[in-house]
Short mmCIF file of N, CA and C in Angstrom, two decimals:
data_model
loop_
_atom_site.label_atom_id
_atom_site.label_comp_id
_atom_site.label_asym_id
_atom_site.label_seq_id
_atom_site.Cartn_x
_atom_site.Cartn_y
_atom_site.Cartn_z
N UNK A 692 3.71 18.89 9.12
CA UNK A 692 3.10 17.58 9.28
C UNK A 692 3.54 16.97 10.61
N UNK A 693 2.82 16.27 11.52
CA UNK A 693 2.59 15.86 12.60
C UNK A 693 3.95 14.66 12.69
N UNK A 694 4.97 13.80 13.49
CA UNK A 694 5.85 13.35 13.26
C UNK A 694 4.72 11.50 13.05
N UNK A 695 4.95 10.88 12.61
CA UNK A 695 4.22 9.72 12.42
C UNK A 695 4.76 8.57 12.84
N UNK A 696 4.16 7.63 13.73
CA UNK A 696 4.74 6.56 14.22
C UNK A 696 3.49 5.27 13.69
N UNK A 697 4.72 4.59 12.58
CA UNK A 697 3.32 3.82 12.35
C UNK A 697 2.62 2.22 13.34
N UNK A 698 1.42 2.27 12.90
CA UNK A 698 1.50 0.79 13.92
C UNK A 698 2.21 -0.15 14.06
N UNK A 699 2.26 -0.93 14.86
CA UNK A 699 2.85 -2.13 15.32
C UNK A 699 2.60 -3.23 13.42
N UNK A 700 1.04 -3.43 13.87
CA UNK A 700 0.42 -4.00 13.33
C UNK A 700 1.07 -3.99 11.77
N UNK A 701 1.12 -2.73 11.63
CA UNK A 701 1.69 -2.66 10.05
C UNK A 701 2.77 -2.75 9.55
N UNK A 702 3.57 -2.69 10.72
CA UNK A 702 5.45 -3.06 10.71
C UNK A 702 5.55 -4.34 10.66
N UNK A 703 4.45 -4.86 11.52
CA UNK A 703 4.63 -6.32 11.30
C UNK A 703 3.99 -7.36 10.19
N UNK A 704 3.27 -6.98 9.15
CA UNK A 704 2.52 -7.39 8.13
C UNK A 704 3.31 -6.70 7.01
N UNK A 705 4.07 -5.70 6.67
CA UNK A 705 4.80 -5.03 5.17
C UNK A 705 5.76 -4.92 5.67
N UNK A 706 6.58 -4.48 4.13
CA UNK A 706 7.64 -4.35 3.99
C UNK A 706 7.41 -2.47 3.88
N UNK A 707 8.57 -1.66 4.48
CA UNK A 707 8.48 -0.55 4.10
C UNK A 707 9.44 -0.09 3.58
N UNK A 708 9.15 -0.01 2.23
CA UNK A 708 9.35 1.04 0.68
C UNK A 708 10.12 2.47 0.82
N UNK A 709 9.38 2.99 1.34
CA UNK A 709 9.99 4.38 1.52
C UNK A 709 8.94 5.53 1.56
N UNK A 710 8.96 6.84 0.89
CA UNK A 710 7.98 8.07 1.34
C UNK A 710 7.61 8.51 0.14
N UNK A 711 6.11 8.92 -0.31
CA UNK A 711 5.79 9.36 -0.89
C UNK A 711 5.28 10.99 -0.79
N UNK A 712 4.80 11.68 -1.28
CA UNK A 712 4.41 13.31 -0.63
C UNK A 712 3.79 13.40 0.11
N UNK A 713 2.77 12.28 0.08
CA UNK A 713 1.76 11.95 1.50
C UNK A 713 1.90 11.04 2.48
N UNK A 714 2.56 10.50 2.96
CA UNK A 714 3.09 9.50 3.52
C UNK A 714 4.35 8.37 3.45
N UNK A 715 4.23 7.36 3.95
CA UNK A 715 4.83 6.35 3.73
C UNK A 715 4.40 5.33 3.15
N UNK A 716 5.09 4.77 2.52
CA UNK A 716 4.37 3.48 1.57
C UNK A 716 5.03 1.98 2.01
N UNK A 717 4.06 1.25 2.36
CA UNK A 717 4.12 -0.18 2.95
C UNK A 717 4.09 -1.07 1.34
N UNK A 718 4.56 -2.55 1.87
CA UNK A 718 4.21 -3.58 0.62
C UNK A 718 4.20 -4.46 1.50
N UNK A 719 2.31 -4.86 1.62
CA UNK A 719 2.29 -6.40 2.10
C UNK A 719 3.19 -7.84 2.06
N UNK A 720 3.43 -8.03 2.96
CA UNK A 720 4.63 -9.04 2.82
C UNK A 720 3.65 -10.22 2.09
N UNK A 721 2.49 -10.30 1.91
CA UNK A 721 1.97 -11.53 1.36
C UNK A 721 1.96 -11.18 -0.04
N UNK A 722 3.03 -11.99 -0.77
CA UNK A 722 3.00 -11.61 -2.34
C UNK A 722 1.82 -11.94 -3.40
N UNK A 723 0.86 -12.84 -2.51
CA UNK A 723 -0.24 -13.48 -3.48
C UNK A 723 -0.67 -12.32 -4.54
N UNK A 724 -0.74 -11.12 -3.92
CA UNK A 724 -1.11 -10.28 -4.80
C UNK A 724 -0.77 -9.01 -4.33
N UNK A 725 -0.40 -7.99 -5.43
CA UNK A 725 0.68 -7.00 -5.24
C UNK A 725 -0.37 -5.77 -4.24
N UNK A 726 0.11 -6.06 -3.21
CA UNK A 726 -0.76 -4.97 -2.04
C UNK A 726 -0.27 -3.96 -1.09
N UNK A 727 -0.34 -2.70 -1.75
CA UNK A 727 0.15 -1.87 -1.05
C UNK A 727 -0.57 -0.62 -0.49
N UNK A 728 0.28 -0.46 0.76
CA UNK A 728 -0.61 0.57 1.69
C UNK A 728 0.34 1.77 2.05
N UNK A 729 -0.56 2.55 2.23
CA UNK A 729 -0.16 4.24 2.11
C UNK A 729 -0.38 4.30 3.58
N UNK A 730 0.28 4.76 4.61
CA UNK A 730 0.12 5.68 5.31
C UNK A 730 0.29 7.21 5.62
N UNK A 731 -0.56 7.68 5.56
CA UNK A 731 -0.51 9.36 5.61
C UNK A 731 -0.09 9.74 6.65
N UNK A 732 1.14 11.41 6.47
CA UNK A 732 1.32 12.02 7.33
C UNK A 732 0.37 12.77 8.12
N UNK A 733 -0.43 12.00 8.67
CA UNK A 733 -1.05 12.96 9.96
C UNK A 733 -1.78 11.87 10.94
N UNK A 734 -2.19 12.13 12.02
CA UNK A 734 -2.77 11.98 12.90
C UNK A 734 -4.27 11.64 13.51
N UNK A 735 -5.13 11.76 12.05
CA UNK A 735 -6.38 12.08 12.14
C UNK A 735 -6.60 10.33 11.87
N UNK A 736 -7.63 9.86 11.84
CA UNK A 736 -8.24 8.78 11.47
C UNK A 736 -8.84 8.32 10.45
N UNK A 737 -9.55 9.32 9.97
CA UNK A 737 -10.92 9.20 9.01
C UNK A 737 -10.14 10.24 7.38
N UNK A 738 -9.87 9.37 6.36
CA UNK A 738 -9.58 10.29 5.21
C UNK A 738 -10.38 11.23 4.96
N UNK A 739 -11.54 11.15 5.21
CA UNK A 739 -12.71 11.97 4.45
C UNK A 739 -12.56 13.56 5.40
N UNK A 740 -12.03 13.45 6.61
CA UNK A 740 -12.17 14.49 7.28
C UNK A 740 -11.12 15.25 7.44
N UNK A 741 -9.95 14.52 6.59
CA UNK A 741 -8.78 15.72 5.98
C UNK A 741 -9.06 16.66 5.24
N UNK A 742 -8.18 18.13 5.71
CA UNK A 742 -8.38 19.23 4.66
C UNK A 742 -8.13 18.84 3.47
N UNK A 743 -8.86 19.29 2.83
CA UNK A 743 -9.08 19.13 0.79
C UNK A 743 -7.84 18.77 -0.01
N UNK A 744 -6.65 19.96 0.48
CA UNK A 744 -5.60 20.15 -0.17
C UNK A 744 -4.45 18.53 0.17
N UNK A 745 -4.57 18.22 1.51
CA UNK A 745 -3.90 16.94 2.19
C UNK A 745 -4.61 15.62 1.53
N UNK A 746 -5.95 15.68 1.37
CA UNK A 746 -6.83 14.39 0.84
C UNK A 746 -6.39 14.55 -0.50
N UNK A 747 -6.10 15.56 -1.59
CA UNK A 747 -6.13 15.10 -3.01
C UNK A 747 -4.67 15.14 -3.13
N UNK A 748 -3.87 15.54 -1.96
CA UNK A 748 -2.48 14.76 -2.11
C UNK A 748 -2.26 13.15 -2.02
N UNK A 749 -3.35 13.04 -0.60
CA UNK A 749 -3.04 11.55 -0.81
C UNK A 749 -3.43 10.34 -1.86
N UNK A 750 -4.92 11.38 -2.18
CA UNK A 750 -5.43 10.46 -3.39
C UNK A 750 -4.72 10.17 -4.72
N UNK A 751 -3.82 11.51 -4.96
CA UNK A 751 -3.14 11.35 -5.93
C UNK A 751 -2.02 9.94 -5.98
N UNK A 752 -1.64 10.19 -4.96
CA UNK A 752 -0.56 9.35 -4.39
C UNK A 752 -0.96 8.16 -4.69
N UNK A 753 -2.31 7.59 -4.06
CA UNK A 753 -2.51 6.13 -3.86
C UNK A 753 -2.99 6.06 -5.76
N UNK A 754 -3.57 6.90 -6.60
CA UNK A 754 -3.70 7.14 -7.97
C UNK A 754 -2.38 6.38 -8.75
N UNK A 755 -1.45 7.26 -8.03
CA UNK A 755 0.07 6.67 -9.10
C UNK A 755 0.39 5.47 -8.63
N UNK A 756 0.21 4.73 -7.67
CA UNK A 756 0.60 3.04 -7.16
C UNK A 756 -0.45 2.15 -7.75
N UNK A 757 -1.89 2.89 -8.03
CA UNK A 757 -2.69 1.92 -8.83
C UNK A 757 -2.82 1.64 -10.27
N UNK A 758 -1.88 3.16 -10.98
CA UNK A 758 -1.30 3.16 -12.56
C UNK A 758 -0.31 1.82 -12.41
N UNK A 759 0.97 2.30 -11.28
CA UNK A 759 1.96 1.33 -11.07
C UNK A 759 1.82 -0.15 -11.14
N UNK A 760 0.52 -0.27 -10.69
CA UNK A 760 0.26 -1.61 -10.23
C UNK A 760 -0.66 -2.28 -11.52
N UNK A 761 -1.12 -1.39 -12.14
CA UNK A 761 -1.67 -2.02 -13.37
C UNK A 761 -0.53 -2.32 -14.39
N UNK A 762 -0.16 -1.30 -14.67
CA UNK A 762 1.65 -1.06 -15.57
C UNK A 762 2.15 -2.76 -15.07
N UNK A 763 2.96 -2.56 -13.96
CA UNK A 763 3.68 -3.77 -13.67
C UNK A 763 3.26 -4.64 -13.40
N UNK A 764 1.77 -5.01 -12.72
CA UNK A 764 1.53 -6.18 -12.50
C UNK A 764 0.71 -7.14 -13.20
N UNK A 765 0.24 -5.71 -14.48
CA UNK A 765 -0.47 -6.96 -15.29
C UNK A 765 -2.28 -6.93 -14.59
N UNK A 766 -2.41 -6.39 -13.55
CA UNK A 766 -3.78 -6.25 -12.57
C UNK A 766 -4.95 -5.96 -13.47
N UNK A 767 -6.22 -6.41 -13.76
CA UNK A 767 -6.85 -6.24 -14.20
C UNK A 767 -8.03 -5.24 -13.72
N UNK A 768 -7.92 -5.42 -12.08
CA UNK A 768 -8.75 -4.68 -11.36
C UNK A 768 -7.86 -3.90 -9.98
N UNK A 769 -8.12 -2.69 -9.56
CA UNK A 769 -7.57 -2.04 -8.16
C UNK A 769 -8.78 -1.67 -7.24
N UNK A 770 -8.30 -2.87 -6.28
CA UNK A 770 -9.02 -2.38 -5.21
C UNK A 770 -8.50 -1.74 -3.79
N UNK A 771 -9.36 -0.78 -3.67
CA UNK A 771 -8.79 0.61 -3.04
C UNK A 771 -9.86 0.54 -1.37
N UNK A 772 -9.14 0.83 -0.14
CA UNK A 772 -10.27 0.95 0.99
C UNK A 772 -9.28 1.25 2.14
N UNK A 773 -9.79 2.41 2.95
CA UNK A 773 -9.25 2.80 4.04
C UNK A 773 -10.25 2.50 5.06
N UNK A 774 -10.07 0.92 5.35
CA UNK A 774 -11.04 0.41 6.45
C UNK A 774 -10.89 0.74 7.91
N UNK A 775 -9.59 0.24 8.57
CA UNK A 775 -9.01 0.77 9.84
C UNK A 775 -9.87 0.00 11.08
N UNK A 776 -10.35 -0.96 10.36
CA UNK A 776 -11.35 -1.42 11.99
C UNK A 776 -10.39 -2.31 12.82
N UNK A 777 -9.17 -2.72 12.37
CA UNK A 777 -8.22 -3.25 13.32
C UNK A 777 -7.18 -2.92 13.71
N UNK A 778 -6.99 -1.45 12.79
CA UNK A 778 -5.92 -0.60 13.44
C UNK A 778 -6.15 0.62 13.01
N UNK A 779 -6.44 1.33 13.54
CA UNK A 779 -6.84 2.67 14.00
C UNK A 779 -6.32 3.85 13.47
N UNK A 780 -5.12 3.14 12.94
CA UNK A 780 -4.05 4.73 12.29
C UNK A 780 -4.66 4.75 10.82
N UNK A 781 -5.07 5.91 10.47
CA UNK A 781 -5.15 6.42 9.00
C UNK A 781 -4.23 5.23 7.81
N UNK A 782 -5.24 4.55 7.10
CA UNK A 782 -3.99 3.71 5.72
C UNK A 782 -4.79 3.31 4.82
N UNK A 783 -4.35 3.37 3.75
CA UNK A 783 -5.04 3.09 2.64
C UNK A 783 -4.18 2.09 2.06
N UNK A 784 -5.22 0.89 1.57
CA UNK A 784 -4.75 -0.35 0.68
C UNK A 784 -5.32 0.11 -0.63
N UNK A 785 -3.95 -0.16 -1.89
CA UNK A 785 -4.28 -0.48 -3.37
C UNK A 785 -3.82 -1.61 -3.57
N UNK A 786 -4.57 -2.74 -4.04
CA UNK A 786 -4.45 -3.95 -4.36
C UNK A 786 -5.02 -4.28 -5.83
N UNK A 787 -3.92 -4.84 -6.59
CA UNK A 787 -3.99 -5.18 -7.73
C UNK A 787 -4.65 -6.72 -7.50
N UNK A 788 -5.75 -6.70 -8.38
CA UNK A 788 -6.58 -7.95 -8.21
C UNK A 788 -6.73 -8.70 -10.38
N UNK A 789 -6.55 -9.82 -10.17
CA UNK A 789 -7.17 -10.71 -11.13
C UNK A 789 -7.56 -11.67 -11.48
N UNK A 790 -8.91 -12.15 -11.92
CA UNK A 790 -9.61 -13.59 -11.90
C UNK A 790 -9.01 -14.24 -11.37
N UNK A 791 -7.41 -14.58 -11.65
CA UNK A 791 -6.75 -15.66 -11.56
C UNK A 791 -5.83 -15.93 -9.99
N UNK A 792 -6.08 -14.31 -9.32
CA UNK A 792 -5.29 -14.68 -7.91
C UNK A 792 -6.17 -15.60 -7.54
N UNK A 793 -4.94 -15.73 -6.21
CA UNK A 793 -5.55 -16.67 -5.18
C UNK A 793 -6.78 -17.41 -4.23
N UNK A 794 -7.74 -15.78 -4.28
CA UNK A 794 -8.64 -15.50 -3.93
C UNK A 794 -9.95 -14.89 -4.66
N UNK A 795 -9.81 -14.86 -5.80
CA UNK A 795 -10.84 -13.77 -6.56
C UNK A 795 -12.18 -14.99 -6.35
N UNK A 796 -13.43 -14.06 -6.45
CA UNK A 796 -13.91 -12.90 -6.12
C UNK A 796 -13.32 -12.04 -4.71
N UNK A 797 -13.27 -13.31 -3.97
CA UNK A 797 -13.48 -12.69 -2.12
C UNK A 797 -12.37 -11.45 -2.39
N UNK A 798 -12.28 -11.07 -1.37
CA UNK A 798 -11.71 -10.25 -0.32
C UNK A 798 -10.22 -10.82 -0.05
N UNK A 799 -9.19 -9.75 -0.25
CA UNK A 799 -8.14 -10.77 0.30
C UNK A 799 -7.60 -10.87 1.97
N UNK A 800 -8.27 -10.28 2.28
CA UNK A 800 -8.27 -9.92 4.03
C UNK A 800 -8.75 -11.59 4.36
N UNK A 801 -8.33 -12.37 4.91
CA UNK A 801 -8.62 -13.51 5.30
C UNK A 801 -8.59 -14.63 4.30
N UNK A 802 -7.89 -14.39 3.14
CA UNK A 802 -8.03 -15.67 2.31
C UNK A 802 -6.71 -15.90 0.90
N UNK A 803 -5.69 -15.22 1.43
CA UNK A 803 -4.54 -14.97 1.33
C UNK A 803 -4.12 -16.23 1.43
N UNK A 804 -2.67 -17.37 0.63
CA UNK A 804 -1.79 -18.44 1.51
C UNK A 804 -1.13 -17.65 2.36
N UNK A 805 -0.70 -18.01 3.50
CA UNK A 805 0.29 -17.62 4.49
C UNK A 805 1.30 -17.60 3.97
N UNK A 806 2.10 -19.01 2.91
CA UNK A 806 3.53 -18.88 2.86
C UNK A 806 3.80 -18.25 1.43
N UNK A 807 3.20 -17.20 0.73
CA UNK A 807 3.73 -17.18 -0.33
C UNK A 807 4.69 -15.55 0.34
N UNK A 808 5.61 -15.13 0.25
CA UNK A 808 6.47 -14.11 0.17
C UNK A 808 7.00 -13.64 -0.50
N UNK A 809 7.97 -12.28 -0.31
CA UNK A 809 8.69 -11.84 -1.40
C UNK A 809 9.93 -12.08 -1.02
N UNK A 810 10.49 -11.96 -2.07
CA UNK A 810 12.10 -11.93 -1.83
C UNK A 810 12.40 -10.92 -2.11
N UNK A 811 14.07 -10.91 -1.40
CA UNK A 811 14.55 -9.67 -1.14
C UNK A 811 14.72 -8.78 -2.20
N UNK A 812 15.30 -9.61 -3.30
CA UNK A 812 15.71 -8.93 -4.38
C UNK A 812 14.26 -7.87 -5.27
N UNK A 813 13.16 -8.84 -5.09
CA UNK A 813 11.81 -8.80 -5.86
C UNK A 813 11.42 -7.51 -5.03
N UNK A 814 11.80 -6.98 -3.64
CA UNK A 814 11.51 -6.09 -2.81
C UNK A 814 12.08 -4.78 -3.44
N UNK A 815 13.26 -4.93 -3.94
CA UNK A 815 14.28 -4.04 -4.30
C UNK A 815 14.07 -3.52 -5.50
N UNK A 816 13.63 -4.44 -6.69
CA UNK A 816 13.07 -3.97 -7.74
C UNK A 816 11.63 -3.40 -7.96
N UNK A 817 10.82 -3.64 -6.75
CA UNK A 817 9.29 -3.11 -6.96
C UNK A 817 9.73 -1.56 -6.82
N UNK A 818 10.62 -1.76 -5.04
CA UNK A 818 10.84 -0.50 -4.55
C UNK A 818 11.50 0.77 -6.21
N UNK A 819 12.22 0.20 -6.56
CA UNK A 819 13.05 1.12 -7.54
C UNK A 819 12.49 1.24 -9.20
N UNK A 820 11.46 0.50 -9.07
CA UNK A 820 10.65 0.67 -10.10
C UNK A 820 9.34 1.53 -9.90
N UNK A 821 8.72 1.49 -8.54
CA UNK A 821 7.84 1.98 -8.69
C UNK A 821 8.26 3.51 -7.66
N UNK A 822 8.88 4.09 -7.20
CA UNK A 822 9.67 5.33 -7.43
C UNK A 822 10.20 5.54 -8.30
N UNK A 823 10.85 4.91 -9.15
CA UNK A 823 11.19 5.63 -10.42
C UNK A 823 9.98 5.95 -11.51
N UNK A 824 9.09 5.20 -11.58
CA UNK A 824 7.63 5.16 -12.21
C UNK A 824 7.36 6.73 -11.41
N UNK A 825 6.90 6.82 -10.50
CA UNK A 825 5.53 7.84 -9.89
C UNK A 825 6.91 9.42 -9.47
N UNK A 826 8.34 9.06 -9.91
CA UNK A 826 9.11 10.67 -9.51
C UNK A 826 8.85 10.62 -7.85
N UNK A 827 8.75 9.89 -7.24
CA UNK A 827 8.27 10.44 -5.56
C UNK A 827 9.74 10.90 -4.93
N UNK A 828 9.66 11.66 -3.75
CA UNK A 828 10.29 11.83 -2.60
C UNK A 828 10.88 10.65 -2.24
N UNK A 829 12.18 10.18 -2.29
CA UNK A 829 11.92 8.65 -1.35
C UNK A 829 13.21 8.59 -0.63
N UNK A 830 12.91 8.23 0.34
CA UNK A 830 14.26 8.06 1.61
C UNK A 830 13.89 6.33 2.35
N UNK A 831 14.54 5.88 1.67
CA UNK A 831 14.09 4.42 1.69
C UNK A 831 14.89 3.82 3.18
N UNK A 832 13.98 3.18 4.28
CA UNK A 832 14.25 3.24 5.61
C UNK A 832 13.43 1.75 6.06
N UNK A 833 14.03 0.60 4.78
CA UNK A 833 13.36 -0.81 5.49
C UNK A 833 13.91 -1.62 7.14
#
């Protein structure tokens, strides 16, 4: 696997969790609603145009954070999209969504509060709950 340097952009918007078989796993620093993003080990851009065997690793992957995220958060709905139109590196968002966030129906890309956050501790227990949930690889490097 290719060595991975992730964006700016995404260092500066999550918290990072640690490694899953396919990547690294981010947690939106905006706690409104539990949102987390996968970045994959490689280089390419477009999921769809990964070899077979690398795509149903990652799918699996982002699979066990959206069990996770139903399990713990109570989520009624997961919404899943590897958009990339403002940053360019390969990432996939699973976002646990329900009637009652902040934002439902919309989109939470632009309609998020700014000040809601996590705390440190709340960081520590997602992290060690949801690796202990999904068995992953994890070399935890916030």
């Amino acid at each position: 696997m290719p060595e991975v340097t992730i964006h700016h952009q995404l260092i500066n918007d999550c918290h990072q969790l640690g490694r899953m078989n396919s990547g690294t796993l981010l947690l939106h620093k905006n706690a409104s609603v539990p949102w987390f993003i996968l970045v994959p080990d490689t280089d390419k851009t477009e999921l769809l145009y990964l070899p077979a065997n690398q795509r149903d690793q990652i799918m699996q992957d982002c699979s066990s954070i959206a069990v996770f995220i139903k399990q713990q958060f109570g989520s009624e709905k997961i919404n899943f999209a590897a958009i990339g139109n403002l940053v360019p590196q390969l990432h996939l968002h699973v976002i646990g969504r329900n009637k009652n966030d902040p934002c439902w129906p919309k989109p939470v890309w632009g309609h998020l509060h700014a000040d809601d956050s996590y705390r440190e501790e709340t960081i520590q227990r997602i992290t060690e709950s949801l690796f202990g949930a999904v068995k992953a690889d994890i070399s935890r490097d916030r």
